[in-house]
mmCIF file of C-alpha atoms in Angstrom:
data_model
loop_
_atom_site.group_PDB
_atom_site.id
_atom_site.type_symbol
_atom_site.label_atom_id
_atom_site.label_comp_id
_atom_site.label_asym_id
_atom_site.label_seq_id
_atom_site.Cartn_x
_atom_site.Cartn_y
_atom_site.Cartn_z
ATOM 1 C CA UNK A 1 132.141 109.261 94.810
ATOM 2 C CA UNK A 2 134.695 107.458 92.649
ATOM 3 C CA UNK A 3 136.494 106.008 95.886
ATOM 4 C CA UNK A 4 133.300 104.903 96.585
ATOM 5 C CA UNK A 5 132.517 103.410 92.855
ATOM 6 C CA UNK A 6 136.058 101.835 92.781
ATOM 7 C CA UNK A 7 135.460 100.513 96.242
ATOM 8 C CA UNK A 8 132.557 98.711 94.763
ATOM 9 C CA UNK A 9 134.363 96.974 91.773
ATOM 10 C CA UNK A 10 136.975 95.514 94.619
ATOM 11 C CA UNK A 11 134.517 94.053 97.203
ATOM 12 C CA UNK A 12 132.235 92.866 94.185
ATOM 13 C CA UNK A 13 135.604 90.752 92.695
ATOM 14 C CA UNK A 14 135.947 89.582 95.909
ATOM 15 C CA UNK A 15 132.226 88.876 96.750
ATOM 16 C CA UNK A 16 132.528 87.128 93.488
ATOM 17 C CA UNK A 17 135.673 85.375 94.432
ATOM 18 C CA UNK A 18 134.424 84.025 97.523
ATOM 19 C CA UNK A 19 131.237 82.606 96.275
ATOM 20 C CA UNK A 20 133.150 81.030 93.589
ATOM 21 C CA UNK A 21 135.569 79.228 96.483
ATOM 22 C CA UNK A 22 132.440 78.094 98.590
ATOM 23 C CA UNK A 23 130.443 76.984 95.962
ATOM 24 C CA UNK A 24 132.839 74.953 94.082
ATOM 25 C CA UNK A 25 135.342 73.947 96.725
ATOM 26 C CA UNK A 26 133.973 73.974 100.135
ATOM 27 C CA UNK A 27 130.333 73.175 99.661
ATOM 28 C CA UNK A 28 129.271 69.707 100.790
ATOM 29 C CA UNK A 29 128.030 68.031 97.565
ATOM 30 C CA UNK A 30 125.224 64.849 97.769
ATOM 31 C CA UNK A 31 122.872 63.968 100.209
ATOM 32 C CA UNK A 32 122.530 64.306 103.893
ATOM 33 C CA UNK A 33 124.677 60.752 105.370
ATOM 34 C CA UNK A 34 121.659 59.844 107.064
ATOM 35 C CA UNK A 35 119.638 59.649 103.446
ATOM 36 C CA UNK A 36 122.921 58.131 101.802
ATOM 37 C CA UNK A 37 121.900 54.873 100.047
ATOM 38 C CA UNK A 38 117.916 55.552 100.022
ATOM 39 C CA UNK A 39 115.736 56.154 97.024
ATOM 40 C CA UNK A 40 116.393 59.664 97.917
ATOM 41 C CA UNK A 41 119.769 59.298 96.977
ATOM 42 C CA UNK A 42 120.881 60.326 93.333
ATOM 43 C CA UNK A 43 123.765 58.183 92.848
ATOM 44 C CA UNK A 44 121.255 55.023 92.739
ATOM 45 C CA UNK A 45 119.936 55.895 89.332
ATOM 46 C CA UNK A 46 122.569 58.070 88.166
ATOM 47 C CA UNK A 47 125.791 57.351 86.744
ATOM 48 C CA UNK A 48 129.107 59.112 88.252
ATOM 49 C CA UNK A 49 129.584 60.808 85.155
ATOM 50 C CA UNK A 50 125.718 62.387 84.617
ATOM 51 C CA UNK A 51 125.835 62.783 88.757
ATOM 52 C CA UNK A 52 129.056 65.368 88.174
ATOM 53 C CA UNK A 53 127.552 66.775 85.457
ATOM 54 C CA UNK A 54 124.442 67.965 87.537
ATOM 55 C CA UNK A 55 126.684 69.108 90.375
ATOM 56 C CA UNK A 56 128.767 71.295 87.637
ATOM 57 C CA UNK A 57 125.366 73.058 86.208
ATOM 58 C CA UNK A 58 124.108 73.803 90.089
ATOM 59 C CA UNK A 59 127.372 75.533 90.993
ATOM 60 C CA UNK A 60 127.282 77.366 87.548
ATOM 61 C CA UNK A 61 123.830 78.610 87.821
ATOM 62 C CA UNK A 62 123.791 79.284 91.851
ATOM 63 C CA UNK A 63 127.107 81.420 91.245
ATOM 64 C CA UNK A 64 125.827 83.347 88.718
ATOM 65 C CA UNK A 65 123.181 83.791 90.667
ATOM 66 C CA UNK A 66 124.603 84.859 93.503
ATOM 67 C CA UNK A 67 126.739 87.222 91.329
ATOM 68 C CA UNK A 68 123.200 88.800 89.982
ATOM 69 C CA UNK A 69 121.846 89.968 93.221
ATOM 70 C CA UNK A 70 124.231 92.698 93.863
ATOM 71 C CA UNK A 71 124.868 93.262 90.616
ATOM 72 C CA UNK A 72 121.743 95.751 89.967
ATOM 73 C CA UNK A 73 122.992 97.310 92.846
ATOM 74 C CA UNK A 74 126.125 98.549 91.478
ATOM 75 C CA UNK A 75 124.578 99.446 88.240
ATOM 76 C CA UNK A 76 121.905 102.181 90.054
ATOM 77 C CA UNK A 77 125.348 103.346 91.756
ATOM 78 C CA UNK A 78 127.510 103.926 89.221
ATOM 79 C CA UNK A 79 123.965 105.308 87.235
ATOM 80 C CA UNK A 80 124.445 108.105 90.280
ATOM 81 C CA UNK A 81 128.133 108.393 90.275
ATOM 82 C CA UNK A 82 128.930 108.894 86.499
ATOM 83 C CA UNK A 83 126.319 111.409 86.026
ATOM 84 C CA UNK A 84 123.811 109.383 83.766
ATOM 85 C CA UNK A 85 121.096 109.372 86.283
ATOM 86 C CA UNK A 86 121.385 113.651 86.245
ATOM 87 C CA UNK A 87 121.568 113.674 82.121
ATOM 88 C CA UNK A 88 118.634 111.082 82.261
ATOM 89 C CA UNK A 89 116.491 113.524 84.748
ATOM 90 C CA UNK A 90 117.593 116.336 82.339
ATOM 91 C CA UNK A 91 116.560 114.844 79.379
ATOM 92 C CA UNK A 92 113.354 113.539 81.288
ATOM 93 C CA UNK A 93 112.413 117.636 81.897
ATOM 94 C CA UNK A 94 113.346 118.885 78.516
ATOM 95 C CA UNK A 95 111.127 116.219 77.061
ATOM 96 C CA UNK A 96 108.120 117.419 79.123
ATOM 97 C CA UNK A 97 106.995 119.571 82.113
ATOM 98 C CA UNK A 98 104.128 117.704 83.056
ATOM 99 C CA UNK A 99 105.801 115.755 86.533
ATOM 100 C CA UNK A 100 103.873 112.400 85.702
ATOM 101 C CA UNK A 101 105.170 111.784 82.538
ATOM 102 C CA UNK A 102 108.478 113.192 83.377
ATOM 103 C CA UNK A 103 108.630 110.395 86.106
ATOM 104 C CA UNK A 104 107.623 107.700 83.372
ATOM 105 C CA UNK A 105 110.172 108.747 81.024
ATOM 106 C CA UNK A 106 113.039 108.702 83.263
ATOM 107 C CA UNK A 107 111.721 105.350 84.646
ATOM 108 C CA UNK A 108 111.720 103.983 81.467
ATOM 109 C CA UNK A 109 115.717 105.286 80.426
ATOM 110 C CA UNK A 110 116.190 103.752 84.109
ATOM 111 C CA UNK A 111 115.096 100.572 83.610
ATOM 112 C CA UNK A 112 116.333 100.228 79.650
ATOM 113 C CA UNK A 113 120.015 101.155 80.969
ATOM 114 C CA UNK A 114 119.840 98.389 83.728
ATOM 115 C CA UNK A 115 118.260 95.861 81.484
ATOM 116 C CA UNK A 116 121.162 96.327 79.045
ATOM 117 C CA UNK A 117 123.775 96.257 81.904
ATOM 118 C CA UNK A 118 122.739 93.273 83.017
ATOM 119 C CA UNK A 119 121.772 91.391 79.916
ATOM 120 C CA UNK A 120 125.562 90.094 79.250
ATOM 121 C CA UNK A 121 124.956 87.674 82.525
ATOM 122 C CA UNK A 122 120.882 86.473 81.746
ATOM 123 C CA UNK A 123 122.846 85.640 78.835
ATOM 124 C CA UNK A 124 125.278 83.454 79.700
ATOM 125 C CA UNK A 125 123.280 81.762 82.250
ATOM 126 C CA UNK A 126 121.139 80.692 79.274
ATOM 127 C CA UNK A 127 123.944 79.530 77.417
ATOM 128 C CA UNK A 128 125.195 77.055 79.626
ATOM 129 C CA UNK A 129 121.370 75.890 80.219
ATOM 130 C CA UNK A 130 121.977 74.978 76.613
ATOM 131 C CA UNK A 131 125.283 73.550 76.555
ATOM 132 C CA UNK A 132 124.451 71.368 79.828
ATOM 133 C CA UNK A 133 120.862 69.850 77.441
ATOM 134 C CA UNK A 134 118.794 71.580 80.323
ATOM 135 C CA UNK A 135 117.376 74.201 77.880
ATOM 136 C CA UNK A 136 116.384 73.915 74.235
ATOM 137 C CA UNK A 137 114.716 77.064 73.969
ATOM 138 C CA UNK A 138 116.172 79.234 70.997
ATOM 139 C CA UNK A 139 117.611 82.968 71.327
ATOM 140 C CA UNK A 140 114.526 84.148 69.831
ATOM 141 C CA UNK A 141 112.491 82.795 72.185
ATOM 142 C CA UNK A 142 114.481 83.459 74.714
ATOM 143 C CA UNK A 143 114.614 87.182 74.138
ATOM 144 C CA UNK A 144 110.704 86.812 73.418
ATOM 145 C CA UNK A 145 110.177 85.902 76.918
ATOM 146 C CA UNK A 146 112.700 88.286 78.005
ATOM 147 C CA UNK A 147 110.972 91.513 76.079
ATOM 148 C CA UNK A 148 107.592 90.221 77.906
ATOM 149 C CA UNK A 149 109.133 90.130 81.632
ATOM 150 C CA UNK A 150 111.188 93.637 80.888
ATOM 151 C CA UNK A 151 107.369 95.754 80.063
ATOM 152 C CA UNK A 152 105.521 93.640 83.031
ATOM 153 C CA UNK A 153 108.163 94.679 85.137
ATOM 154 C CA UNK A 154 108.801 97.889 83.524
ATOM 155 C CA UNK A 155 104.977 98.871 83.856
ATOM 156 C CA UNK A 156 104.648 97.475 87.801
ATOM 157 C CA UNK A 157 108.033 99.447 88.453
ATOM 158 C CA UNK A 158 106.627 103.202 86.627
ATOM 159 C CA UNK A 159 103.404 102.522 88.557
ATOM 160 C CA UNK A 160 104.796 101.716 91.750
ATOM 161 C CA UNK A 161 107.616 104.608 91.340
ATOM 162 C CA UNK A 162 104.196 107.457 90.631
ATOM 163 C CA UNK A 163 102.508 106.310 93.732
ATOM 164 C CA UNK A 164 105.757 106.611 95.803
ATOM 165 C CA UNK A 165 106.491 109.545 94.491
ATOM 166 C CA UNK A 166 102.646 110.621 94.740
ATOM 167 C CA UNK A 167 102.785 109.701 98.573
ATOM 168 C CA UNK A 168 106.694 111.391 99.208
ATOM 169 C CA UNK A 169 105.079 114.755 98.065
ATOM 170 C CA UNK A 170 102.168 114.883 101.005
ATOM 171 C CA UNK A 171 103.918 113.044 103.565
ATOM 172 C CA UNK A 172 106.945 112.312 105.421
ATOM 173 C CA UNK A 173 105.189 108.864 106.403
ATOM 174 C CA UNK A 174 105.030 107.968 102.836
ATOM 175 C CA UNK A 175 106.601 104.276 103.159
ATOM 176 C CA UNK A 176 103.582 103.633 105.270
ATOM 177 C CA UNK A 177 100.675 104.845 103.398
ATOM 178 C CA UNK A 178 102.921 102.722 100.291
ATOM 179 C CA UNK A 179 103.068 99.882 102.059
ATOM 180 C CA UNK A 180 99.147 99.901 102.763
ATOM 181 C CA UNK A 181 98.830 100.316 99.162
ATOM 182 C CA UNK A 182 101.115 97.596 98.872
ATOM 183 C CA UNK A 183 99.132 94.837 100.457
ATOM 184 C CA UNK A 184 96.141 94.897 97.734
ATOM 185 C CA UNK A 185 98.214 95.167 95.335
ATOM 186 C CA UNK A 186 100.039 92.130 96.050
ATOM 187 C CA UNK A 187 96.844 89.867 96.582
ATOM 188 C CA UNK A 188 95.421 91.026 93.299
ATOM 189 C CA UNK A 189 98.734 90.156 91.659
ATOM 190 C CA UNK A 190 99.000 86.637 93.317
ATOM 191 C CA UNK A 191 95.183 85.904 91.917
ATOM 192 C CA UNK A 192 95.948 87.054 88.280
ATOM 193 C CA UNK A 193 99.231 85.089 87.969
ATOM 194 C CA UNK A 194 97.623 82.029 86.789
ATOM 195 C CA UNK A 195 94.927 83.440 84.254
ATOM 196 C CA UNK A 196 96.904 86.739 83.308
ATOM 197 C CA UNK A 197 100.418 86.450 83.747
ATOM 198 C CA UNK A 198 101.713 83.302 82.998
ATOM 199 C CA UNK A 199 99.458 82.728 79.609
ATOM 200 C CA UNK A 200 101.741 85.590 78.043
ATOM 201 C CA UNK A 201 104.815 83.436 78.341
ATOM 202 C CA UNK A 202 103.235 79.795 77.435
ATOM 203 C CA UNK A 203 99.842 77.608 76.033
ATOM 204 C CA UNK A 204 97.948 76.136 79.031
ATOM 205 C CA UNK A 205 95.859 73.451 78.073
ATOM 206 C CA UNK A 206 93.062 71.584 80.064
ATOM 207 C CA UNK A 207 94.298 68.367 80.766
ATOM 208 C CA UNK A 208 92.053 65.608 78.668
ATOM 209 C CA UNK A 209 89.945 63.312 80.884
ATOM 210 C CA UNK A 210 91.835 60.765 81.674
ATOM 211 C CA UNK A 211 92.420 58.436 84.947
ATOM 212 C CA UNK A 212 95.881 60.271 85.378
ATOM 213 C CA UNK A 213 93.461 63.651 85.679
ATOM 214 C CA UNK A 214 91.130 61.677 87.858
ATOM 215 C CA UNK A 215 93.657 60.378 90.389
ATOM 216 C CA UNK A 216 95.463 64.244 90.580
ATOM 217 C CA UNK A 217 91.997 65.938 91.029
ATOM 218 C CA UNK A 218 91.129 63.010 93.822
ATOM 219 C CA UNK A 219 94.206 64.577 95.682
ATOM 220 C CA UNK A 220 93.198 67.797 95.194
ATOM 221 C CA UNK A 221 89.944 67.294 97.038
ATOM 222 C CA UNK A 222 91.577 65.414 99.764
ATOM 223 C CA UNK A 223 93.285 68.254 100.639
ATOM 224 C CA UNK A 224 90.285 70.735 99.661
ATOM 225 C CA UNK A 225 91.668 72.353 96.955
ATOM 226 C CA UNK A 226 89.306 74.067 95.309
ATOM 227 C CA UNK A 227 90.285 72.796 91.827
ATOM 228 C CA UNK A 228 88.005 71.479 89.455
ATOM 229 C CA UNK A 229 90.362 71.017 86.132
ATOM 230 C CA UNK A 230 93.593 70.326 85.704
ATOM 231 C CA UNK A 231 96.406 72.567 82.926
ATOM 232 C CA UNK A 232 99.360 71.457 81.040
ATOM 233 C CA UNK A 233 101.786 73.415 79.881
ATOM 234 C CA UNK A 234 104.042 73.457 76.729
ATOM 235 C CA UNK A 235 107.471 73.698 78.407
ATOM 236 C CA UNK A 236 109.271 71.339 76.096
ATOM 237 C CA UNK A 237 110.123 73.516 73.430
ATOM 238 C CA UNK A 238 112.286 75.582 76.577
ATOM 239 C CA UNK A 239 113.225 72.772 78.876
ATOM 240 C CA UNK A 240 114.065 68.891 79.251
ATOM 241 C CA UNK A 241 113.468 69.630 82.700
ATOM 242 C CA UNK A 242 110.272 68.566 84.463
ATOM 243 C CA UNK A 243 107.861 70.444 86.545
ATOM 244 C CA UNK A 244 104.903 70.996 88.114
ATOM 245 C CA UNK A 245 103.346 73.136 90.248
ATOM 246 C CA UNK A 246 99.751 74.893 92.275
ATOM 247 C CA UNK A 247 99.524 78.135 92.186
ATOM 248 C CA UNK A 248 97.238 81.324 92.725
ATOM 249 C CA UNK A 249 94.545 81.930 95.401
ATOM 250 C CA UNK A 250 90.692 81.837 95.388
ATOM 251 C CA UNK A 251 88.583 80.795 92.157
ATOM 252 C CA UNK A 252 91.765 81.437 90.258
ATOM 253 C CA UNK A 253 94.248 78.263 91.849
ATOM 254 C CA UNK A 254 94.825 76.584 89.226
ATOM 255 C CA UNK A 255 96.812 72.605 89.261
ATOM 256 C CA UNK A 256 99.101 72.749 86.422
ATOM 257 C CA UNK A 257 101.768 70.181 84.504
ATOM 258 C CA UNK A 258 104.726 70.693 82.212
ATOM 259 C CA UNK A 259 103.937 68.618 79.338
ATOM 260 C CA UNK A 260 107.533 67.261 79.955
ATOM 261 C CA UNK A 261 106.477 66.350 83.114
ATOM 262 C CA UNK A 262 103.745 64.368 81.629
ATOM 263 C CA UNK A 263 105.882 62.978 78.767
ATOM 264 C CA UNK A 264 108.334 61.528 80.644
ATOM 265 C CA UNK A 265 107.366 59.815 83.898
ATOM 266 C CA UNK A 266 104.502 56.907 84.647
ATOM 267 C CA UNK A 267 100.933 58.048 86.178
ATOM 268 C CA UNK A 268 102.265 56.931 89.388
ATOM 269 C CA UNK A 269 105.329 59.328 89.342
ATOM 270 C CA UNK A 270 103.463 61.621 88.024
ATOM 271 C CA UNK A 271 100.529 61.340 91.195
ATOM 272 C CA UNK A 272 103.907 61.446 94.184
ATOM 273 C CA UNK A 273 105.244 64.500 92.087
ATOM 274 C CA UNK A 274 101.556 66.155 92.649
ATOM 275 C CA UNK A 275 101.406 65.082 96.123
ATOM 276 C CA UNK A 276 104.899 67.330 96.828
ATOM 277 C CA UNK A 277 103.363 70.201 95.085
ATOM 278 C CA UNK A 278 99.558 69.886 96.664
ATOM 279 C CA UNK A 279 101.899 69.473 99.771
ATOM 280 C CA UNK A 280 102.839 73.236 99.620
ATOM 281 C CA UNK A 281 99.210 74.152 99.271
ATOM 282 C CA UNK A 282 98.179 72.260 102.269
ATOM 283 C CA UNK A 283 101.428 73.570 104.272
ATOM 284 C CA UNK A 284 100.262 76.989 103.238
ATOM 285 C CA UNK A 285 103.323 77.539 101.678
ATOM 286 C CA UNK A 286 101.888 79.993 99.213
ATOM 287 C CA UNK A 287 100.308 82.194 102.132
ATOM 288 C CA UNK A 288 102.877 82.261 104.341
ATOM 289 C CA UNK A 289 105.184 83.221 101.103
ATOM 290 C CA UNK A 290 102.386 86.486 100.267
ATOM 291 C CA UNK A 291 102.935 87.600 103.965
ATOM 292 C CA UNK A 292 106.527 87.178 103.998
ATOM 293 C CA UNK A 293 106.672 89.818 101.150
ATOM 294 C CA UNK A 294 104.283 91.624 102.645
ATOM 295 C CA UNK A 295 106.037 92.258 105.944
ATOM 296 C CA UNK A 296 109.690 92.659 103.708
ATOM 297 C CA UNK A 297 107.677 95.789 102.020
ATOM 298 C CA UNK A 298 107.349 97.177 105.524
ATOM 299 C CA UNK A 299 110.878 96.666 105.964
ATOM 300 C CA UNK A 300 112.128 97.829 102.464
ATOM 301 C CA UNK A 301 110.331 100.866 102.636
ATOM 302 C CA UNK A 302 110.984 102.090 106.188
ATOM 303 C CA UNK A 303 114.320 101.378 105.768
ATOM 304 C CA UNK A 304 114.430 103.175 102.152
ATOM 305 C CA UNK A 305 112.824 106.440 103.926
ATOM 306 C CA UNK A 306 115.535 106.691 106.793
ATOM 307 C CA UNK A 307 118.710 105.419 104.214
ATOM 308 C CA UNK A 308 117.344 108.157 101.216
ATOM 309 C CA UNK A 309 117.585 111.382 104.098
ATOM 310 C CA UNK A 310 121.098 110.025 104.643
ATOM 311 C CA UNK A 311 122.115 109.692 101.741
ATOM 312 C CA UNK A 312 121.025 113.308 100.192
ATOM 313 C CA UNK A 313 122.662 114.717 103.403
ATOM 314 C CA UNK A 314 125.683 113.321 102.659
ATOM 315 C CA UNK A 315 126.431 113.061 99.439
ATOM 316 C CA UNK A 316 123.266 115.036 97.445
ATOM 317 C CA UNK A 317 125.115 118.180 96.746
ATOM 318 C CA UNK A 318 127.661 116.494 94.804
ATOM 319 C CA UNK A 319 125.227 113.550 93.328
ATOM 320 C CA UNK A 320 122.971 116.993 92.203
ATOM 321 C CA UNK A 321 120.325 115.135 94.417
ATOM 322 C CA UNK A 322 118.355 117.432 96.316
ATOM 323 C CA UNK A 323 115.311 115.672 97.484
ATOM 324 C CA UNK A 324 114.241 111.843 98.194
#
């Protein structure tokens, strides 16, 4: 199991190495040729200087990135291979007997180790937000935000984990019956976002009746959004960047602006930057994105069901892993 933890460190520097090489050598940079001297293109309202500048902060932020996805992954490994997932389940049983809260304790260690693992790289990737003038959103802040994402997810991850586990103890078809469960579960989430979720990060604000509000709501009914208001958002005290977005299903959708969106371009800006986003409603963007994770649940799951029995068989005896 060390082989196979050392083995990991090696193709993760070179993983690391090679996304670093494409991304900052061998990536094409710009526009398509075709769009090359169009208002599309950047270097018509952008100095050379500002222009590199923005390439710089892409390839910084899509490398870390890149570098974050299988990141976690390492971290549950070496969680297995150096024996802290077996002290954590130890600890987990001699804090209770009751199964349930046994599962939510060691969930919780679980989750605290990882968030601490990978905090060092959410970190710098916030730094150089701030050093590029992208960000202006203190560390407190910052962590404030970060405290609120690590008990939402925290809380989704203990209940989905008691469920699975639930399901794993009455059937070997488990990953279906989760994945069924799975399907409500991700609607309802989808229709809180707006009105739950995303008020415990920022202010939302009606928009005041104005002809910038009319105009914005007059494209939302052309392309029958049910939308009868319009929110603003107090982003500037994170972000000079600009934003806006539709989001949520049913009598929750709501049409919502960064107020540095609002601050910084004309009504007519403003309107074609709506359009794009009221584009993704009408392109059922949003839809087609709820089924796509829908059917990648079916896949995660199956695939977690036939890769767990494998694993135990092979390497549970000396892991001190015994079931899924």
């Amino acid at each position: 199991m060390k082989k196979t933890a050392y083995g990991f460190i090696m193709l993760y520097v070179l993983y690391a190495l090679a996304m670093a090489w494409y991304l900052f050598e061998a990536a094409p940079v710009g526009v398509p040729e075709k769009l090359q001297g169009t208002a599309a293109d950047p270097s018509l309202f952008m100095s050379p200087q500002r222009l590199e500048l923005t390439h710089e902060y892409s390839r910084l932020q899509e490398w870390l990135y890149f570098l974050s996805v299988p990141m976690e992954w390492g971290i549950y490994l070496f969680v297995m291979v150096l024996g802290v997932s077996a002290w954590m389940r130890n600890r987990s049983r001699e804090f209770t007997r009751n199964s349930t809260v046994h599962t939510i304790f060691y969930v919780l260690l679980l989750a605290i180790v990882t968030w601490l693992a990978s905090f060092p790289l959410h970190w710098i990737r916030h730094e150089i937000s701030l050093s590029y003038g992208v960000s202006v959103q203190s560390f407190s802040d910052w962590m404030h935000d970060n405290v609120i994402s690590f008990w939402i997810n925290t809380l989704l991850l203990i209940g989905s984990v008691w469920v699975i586990y639930a399901l794993m103890r009455r059937t070997k078809r488990w990953w279906f019956y989760a994945w069924l469960i799975s399907i409500p579960f991700t609607l309802f989430m989808t229709f809180i976002q707006p009105v739950v979720i995303d008020p415990l990060y920022n202010d939302f604000h009606q928009m005041p009746n104005t002809a910038l509000k009319e105009k914005i709501l007059h494209l939302a009914d052309r392309a029958d959004i049910p939308a009868d208001d319009v929110y603003t958002v107090n982003k500037s005290t994170e972000t000079n960047a600009l934003n806006a977005y539709v989001n949520g299903i049913g009598s929750n959708l709501r049409i919502v602006l960064w107020d540095t969106t609002l601050h910084k371009l004309s009504d007519d800006e403003i309107v074609f930057v709506m359009a794009h986003e009221i584009g993704h409603y009408v392109m059922h963007h949003l839809i087609k994105s709820v089924i796509g994770v829908i059917v990648m649940t079916l896949i995660g799951l199956y695939a977690a069901s036939r890769l767990f029995r494998f694993a135990i068989s092979k390497w549970g005896g000396r892991l001190g892993v015994t079931s899924p």
